[in-house]
Coordinates of C-alpha atoms in Angstrom, one line a residue:
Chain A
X49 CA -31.8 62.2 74.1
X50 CA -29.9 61.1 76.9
X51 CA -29.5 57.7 78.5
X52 CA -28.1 56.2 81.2
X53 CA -25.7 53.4 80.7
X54 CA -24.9 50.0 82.3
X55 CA -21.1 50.0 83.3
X56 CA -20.3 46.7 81.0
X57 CA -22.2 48.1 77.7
X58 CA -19.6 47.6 74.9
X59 CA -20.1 48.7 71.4
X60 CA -17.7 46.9 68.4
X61 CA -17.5 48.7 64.7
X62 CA -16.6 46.2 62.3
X63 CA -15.7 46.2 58.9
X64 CA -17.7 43.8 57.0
X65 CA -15.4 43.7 54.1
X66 CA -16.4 44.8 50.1
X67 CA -19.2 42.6 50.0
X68 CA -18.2 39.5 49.4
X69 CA -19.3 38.0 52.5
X70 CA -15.9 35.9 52.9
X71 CA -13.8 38.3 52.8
X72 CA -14.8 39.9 56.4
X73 CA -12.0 38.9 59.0
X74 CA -12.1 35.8 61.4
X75 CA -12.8 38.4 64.2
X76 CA -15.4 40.5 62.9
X77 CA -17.4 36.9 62.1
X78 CA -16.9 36.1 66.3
X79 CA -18.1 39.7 66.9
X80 CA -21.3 38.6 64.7
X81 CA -22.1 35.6 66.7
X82 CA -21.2 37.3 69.5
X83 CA -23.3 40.6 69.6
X84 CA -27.1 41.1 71.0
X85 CA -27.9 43.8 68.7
X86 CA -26.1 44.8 65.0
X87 CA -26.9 47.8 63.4
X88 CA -25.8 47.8 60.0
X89 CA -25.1 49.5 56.7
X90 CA -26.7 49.3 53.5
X91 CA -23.7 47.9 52.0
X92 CA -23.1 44.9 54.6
X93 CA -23.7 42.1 52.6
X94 CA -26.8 40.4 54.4
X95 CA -25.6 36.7 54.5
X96 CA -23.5 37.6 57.3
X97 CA -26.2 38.1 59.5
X98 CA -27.6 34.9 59.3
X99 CA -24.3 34.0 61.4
X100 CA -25.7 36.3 64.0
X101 CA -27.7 34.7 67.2
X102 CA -30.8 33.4 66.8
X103 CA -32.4 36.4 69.6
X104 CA -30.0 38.5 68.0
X105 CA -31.7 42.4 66.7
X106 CA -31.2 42.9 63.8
X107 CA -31.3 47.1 63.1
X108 CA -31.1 48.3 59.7
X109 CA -29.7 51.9 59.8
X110 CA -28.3 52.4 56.5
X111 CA -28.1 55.6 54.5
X112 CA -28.8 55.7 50.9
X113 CA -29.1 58.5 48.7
X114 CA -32.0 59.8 47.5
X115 CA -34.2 57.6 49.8
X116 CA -35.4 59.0 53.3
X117 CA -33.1 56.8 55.9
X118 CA -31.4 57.4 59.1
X119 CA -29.3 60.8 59.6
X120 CA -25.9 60.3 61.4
X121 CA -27.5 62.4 64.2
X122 CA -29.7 59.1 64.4
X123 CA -27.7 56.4 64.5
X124 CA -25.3 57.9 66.6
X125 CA -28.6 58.3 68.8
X126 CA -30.3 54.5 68.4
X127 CA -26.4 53.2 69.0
X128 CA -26.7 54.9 72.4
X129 CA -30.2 53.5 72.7
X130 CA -28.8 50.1 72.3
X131 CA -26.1 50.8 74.2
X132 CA -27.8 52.2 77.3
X133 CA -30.5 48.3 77.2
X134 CA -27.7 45.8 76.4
X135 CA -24.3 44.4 76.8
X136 CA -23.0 43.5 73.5
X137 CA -24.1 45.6 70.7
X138 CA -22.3 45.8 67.2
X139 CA -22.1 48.4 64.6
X140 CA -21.3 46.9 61.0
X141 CA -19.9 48.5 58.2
X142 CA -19.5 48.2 54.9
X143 CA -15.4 48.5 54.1
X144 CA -13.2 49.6 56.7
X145 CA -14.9 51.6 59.9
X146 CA -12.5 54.5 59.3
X147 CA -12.5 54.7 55.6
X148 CA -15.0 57.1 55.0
X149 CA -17.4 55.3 57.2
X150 CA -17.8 57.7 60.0
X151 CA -17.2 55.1 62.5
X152 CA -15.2 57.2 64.3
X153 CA -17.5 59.8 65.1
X154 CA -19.6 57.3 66.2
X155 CA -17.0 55.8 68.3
X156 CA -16.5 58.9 70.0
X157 CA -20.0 59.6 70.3
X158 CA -20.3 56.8 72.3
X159 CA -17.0 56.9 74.0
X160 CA -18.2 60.5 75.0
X161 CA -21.3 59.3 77.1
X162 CA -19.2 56.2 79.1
X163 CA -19.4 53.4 77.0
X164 CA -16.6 51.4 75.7
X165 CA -16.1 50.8 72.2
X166 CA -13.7 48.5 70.3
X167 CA -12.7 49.0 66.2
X168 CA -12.4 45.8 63.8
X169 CA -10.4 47.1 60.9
X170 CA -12.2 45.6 57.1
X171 CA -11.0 45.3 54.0
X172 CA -11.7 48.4 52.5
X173 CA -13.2 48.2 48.8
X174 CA -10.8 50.9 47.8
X175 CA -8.0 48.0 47.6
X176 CA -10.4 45.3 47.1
X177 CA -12.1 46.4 44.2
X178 CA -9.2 47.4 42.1
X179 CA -8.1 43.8 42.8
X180 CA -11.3 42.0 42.2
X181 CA -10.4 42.9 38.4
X182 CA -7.1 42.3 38.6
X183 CA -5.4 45.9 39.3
X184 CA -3.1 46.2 41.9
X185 CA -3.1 50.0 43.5
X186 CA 0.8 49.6 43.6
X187 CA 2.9 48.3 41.6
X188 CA 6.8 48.8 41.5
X189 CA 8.4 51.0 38.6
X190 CA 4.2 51.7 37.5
X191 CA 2.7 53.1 40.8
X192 CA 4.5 53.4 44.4
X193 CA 1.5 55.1 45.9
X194 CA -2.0 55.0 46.0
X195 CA -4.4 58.0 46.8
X196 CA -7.5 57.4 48.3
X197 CA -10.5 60.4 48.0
X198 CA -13.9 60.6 49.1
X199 CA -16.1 62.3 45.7
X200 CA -18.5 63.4 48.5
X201 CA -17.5 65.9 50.4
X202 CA -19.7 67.5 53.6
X203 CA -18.9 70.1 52.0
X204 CA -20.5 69.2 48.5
X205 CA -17.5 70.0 47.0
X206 CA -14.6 68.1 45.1
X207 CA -11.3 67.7 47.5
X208 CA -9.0 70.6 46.5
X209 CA -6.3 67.9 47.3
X210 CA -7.7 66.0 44.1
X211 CA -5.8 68.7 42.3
X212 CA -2.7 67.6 43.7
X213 CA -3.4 64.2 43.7
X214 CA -3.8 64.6 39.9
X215 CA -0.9 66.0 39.1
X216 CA 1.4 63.3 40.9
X217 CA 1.8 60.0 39.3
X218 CA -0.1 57.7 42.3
X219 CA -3.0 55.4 41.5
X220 CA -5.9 57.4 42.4
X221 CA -8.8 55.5 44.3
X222 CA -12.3 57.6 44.4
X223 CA -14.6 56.5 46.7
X224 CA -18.7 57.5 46.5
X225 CA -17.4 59.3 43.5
X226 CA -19.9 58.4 40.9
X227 CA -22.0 61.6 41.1
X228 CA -18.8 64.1 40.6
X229 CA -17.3 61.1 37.7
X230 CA -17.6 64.3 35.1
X231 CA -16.1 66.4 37.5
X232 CA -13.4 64.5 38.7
X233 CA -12.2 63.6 35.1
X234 CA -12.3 67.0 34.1
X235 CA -10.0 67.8 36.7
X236 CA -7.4 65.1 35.9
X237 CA -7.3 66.0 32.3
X238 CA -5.8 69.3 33.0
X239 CA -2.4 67.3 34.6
X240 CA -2.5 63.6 33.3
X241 CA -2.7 62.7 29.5
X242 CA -6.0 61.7 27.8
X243 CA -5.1 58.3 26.5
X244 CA -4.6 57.6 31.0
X245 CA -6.7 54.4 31.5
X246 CA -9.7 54.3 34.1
X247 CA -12.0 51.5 35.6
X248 CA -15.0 52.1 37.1
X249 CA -16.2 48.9 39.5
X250 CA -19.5 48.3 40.0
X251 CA -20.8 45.7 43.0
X252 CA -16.7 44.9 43.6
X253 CA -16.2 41.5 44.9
X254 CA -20.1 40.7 44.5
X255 CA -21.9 37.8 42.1
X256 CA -23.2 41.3 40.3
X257 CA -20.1 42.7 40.0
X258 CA -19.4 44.7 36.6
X259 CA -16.4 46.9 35.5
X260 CA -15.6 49.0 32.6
X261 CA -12.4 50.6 31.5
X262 CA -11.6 53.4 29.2
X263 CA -8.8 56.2 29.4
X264 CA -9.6 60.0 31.3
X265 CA -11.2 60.8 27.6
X266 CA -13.7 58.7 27.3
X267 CA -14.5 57.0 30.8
X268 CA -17.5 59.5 31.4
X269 CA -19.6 58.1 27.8
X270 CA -18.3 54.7 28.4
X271 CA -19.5 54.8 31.9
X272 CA -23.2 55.6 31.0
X273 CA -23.6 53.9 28.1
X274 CA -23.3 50.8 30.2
X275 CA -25.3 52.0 33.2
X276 CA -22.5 51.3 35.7
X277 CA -24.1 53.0 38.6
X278 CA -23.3 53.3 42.7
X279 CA -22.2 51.6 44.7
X280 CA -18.6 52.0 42.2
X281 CA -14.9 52.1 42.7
X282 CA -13.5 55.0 40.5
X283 CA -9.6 53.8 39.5
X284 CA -7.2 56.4 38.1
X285 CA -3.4 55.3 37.0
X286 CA -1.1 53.2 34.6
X287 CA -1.9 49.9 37.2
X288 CA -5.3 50.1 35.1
X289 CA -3.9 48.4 32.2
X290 CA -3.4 45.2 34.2
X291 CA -7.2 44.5 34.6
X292 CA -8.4 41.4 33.7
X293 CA -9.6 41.3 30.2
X294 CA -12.3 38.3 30.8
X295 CA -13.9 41.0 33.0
X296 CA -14.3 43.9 31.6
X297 CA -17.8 44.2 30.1
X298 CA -17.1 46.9 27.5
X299 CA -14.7 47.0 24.2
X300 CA -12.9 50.1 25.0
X301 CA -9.2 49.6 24.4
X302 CA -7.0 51.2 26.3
X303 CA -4.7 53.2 24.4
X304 CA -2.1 53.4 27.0
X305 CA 0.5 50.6 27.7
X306 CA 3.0 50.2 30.0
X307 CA 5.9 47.8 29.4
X308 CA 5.3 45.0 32.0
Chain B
X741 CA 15.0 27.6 35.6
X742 CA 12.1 26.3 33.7
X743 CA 9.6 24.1 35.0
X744 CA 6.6 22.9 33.2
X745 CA 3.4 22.8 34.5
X746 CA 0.1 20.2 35.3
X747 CA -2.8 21.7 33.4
X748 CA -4.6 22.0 37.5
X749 CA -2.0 24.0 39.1
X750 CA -3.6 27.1 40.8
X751 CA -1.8 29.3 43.2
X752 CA -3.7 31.2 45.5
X753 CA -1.8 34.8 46.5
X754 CA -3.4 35.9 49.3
X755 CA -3.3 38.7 52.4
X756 CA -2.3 37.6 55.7
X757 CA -4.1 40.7 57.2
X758 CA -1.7 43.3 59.4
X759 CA -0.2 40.7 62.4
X760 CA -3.3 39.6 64.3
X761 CA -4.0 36.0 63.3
X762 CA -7.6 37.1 64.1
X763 CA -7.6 39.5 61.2
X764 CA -7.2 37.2 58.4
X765 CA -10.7 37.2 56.0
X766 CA -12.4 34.0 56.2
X767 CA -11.7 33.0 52.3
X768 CA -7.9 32.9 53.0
X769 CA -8.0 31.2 56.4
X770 CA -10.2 28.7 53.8
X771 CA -7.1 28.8 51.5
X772 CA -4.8 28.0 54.2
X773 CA -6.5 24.5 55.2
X774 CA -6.7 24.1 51.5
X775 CA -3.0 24.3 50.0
X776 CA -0.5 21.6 49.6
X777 CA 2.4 24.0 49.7
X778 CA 2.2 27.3 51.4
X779 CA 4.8 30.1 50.5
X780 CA 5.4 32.7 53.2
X781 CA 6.8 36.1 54.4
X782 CA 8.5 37.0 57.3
X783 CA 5.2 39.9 58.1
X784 CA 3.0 36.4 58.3
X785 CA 1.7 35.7 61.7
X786 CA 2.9 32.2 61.7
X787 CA 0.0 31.1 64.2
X788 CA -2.0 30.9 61.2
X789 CA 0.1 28.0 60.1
X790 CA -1.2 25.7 62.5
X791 CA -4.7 25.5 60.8
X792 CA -3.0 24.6 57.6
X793 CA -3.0 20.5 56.7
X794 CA -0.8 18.2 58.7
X795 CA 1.1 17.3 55.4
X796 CA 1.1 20.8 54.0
X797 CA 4.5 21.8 52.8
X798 CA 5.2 25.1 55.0
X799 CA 8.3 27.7 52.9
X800 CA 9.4 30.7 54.3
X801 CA 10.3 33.4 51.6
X802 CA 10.9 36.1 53.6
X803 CA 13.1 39.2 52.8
X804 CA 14.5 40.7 55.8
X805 CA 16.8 43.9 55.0
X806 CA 20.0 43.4 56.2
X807 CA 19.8 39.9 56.1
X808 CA 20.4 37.4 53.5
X809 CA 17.4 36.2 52.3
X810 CA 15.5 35.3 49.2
X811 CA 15.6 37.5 46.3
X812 CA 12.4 38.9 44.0
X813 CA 13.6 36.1 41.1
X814 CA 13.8 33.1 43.8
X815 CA 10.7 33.6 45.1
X816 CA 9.3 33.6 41.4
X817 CA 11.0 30.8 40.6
X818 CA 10.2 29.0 43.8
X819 CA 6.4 29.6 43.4
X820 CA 7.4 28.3 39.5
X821 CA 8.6 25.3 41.1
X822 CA 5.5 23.8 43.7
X823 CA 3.4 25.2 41.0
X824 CA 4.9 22.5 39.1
X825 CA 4.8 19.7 41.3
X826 CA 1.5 20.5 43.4
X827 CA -2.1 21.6 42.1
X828 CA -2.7 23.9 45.5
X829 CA -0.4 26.1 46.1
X830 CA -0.3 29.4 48.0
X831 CA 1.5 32.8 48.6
X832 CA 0.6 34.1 51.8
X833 CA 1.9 37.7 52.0
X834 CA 1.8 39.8 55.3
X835 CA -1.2 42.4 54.8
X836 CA -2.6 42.8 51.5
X837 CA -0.7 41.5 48.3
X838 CA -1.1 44.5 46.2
X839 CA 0.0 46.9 48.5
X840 CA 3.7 47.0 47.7
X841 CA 4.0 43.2 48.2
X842 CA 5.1 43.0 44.9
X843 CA 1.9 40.2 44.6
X844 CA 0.8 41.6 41.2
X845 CA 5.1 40.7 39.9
X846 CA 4.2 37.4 41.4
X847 CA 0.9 37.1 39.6
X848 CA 1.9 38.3 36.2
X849 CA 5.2 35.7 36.3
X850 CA 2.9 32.7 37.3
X851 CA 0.6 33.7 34.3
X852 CA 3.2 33.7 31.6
X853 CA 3.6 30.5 32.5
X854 CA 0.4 28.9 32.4
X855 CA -0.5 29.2 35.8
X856 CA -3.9 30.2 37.1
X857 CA -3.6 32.7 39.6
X858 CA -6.0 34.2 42.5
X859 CA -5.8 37.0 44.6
X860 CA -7.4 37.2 47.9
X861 CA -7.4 40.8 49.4
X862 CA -6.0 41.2 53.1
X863 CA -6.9 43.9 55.6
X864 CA -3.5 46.3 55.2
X865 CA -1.5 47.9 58.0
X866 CA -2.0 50.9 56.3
X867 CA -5.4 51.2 57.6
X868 CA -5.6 48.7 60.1
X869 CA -2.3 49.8 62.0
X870 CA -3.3 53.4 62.6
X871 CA -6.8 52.1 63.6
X872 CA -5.4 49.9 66.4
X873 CA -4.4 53.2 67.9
X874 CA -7.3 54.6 67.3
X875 CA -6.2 56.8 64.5
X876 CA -8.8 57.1 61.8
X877 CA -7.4 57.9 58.0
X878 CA -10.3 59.7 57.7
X879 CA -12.3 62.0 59.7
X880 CA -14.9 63.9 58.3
X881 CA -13.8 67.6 58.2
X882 CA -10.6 66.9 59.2
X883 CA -9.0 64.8 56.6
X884 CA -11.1 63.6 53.7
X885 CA -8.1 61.6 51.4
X886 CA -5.4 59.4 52.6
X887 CA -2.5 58.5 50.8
X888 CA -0.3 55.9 51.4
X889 CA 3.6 55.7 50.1
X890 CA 6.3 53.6 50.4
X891 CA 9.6 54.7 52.2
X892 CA 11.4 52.1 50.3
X893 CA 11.3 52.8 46.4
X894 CA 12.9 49.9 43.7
X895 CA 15.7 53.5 43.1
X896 CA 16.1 53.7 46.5
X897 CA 14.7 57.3 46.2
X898 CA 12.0 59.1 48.1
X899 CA 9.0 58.8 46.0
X900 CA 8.6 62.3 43.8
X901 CA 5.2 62.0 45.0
X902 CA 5.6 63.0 48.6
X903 CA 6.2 65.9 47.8
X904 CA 2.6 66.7 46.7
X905 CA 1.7 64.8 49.4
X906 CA 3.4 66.7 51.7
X907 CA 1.4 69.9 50.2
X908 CA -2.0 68.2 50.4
X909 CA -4.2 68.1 53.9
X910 CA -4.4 64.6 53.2
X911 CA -3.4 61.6 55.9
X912 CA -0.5 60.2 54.9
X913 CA 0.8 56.9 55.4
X914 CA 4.1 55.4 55.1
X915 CA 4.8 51.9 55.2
X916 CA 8.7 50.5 55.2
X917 CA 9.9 54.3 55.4
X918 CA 11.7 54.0 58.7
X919 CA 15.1 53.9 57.4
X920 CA 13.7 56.7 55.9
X921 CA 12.2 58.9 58.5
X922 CA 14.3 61.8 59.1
X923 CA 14.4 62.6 55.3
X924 CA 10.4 62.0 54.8
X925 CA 10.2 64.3 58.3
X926 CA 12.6 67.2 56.7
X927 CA 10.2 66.9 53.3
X928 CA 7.0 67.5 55.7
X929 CA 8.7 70.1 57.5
X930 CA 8.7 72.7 54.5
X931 CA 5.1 72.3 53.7
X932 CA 3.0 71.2 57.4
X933 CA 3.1 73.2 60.4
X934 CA 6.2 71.6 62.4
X935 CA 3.2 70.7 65.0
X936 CA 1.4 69.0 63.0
X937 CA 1.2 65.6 64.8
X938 CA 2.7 62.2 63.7
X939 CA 2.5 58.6 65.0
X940 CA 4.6 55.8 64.7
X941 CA 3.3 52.5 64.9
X942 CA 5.5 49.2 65.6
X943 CA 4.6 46.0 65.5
X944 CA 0.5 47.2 64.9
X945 CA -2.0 45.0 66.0
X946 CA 0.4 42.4 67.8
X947 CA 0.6 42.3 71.9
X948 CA 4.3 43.8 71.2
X949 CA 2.6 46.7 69.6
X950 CA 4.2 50.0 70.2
X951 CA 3.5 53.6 69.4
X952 CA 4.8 57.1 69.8
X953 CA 3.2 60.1 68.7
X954 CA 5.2 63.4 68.7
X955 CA 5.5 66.2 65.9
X956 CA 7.0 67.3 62.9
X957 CA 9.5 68.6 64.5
X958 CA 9.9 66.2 67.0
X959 CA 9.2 62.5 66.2
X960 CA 12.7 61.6 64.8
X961 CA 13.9 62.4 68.1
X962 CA 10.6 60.5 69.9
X963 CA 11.3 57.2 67.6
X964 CA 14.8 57.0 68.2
X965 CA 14.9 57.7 72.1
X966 CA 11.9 55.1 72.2
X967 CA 13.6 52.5 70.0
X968 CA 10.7 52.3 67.8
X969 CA 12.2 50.1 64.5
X970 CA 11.2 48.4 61.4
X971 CA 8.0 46.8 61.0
X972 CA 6.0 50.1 61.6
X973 CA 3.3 52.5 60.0
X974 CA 4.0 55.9 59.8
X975 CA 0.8 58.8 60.2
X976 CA 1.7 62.2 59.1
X977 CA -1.9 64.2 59.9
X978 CA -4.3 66.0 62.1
X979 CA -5.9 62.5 62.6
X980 CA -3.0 61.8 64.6
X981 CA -4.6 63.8 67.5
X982 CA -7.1 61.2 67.9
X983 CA -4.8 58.2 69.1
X984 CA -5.3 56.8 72.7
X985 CA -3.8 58.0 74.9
X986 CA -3.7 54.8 77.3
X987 CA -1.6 53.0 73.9
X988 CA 1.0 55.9 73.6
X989 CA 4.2 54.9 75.4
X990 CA 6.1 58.4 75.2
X991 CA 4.6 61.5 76.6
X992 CA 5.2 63.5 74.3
X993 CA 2.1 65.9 74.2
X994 CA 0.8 66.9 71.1
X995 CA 1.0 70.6 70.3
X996 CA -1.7 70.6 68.0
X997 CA -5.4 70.2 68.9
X998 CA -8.3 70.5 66.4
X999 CA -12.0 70.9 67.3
X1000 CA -13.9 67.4 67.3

């Protein structure tokens, strides 16, 4: 599929934040009210479109698991469609466009076949959603780095970098990691102790929002037995012991503390 | 200095977003018209002040190295204070507040003391500031984790954990490290090809924003023949490659090409 463009066709990716719709940036909310067309994610929180224009298309292109939806190879395609008939068209993401979000293959897609594109950075859930419950990624003397990983790789595989990442002593942030949670804990008990906490975040940000905390031992049982399922914010490191109690939905002490 | 406090004090800590007033999340521009007393750092955009209340009490805290400026205790014991004497009161931090902004200190001291507490999650330069260049953290197949470090650790130390960044394929990002640079560079150098491209990002997402992309083996040079200083992001990764060219103000090709 090929198609022509008009010269002054201009495509923004936005972030749309972590999903509570107030927490998307004053300039991603213009690009709402400003755009002719928005495709969007599965995890965009809908209120925000009813800021869009009342002729506004609305394009639904998200991708979840499991369930037949759009391949990359598509949207990348109907972007160029909508692209090639209007003006103002905007692509809106769950997160951050370039955290994990393949926005910029999309932007180079596009950028590839004449059209313009502009990136609106979001707040990405990976900091977000530790902080929803109260845990800050860095804190100084506990954590002065924060690793952020992907649990799905194109490649099916775990990260081999999520061995190193393991064995250094940085808050460790998994992403779409809720399939590999076995895996990934497995991994991290071969460098960190046992008694390590973990939170697992469910809906971050959202009215539904759920988390549950346990140490590397016992996240995995803890995890099912309360049905936290995606969309979830895996959280590795010491900084888990500073979640807020009121919010944590299980009993699980955590065995490790770290004077404050 | 103890102060007590009305049962209604709540202090808002919240992200400024990366230096574009524009990138501020719509709940802390709403916090912002809302405070009595607002308490902020020198990385705040200060044209965000203006939406604040005509009778809002407007503190700078900044710290500025090299400068005399407020100390970690002051600033505790100034938010201590308003919280005191004033039922809205908010931190406005440049970026996000957990992301070394020592917010979660902040927090934790205000809580001890009987003070609610609230954190509202900015977009960070971390992610935003390679963005405006048109770096993506990540890029599927190219770099699937990015980890983000401070340059400027509470020992004054290089964080033990670069190393293992340094070994990972993983985008890293370092924020306050300029003071830093040539020793982070020589750390890179025995583990990454000495091509292996880096940016440096000044001033990102502001009109003064400036950036210079070189190598491993050259970008100490690159920064200091540019001028490049303190605020900036620094991108160690193959990502690097994908920074616009029409933004780079040194031409300093890039050795390295991957595939897209």
């Amino acid at each position: 599929m090929w198609l022509k463009t008009t010269a002054a066709a201009h495509v923004i990716l936005a972030g749309a934040g972590p999903g509570d719709p107030e927490l998307i940036s004053i300039k991603a909310m213009k690009a709402i009210a400003w755009a002719e067309v928005i495709l969007y994610d599965a995890l965009v929180n809908t209120d925000l479109l009813t800021h869009a224009a009342p002729t506004c298309k609305l394009v639904f292109v998200g991708k979840r698991k499991g369930t037949h939806s759009h391949s990359q190879d598509e949207i990348n395609q109907l972007l160029m469609f909508y692209a090639s008939r209007y003006k103002r068209v905007l692509r809106l993401k769950g997160g951050d466009p370039f955290v994990f979000g393949r926005g910029h293959e999309e932007s180079q897609y596009l950028t590839a076949r004449g059209v313009t594109t502009e990136i609106i950075p979001g707040i990405s859930s990976a900091i977000a959603g530790p902080a929803a419950v109260g845990i800050p990624v860095t804190r100084r003397g506990v954590s002065e780095s924060f690793w952020v990983i992907t649990g799905t790789l194109a490649s099916g595989n775990l990260s081999t970098d999520l061995e190193l990442a393991a064995r250094s002593a940085s808050t460790v942030v998994v992403l779409m990691g809720m399939d590999k949670l076995r895996k990934i804990i497995t991994l991290f008990l071969k460098h960190r102790s046992p008694f390590e906490p973990v939170a697992v975040i469910q809906n971050a940000t959202l009215p539904t929002q759920r988390i549950v905390t346990g140490s590397i031992n016992t996240i995995t049982a803890v995890t099912q037995r309360c049905g936290i399922t995606a969309p979830a914010v895996i959280v590795i490191g010491k900084v888990v012991q500073y979640a807020s109690l009121a919010e944590i939905i299980n009993q699980e002490p955590l065995k490790m503390k770290v004077a404050v």
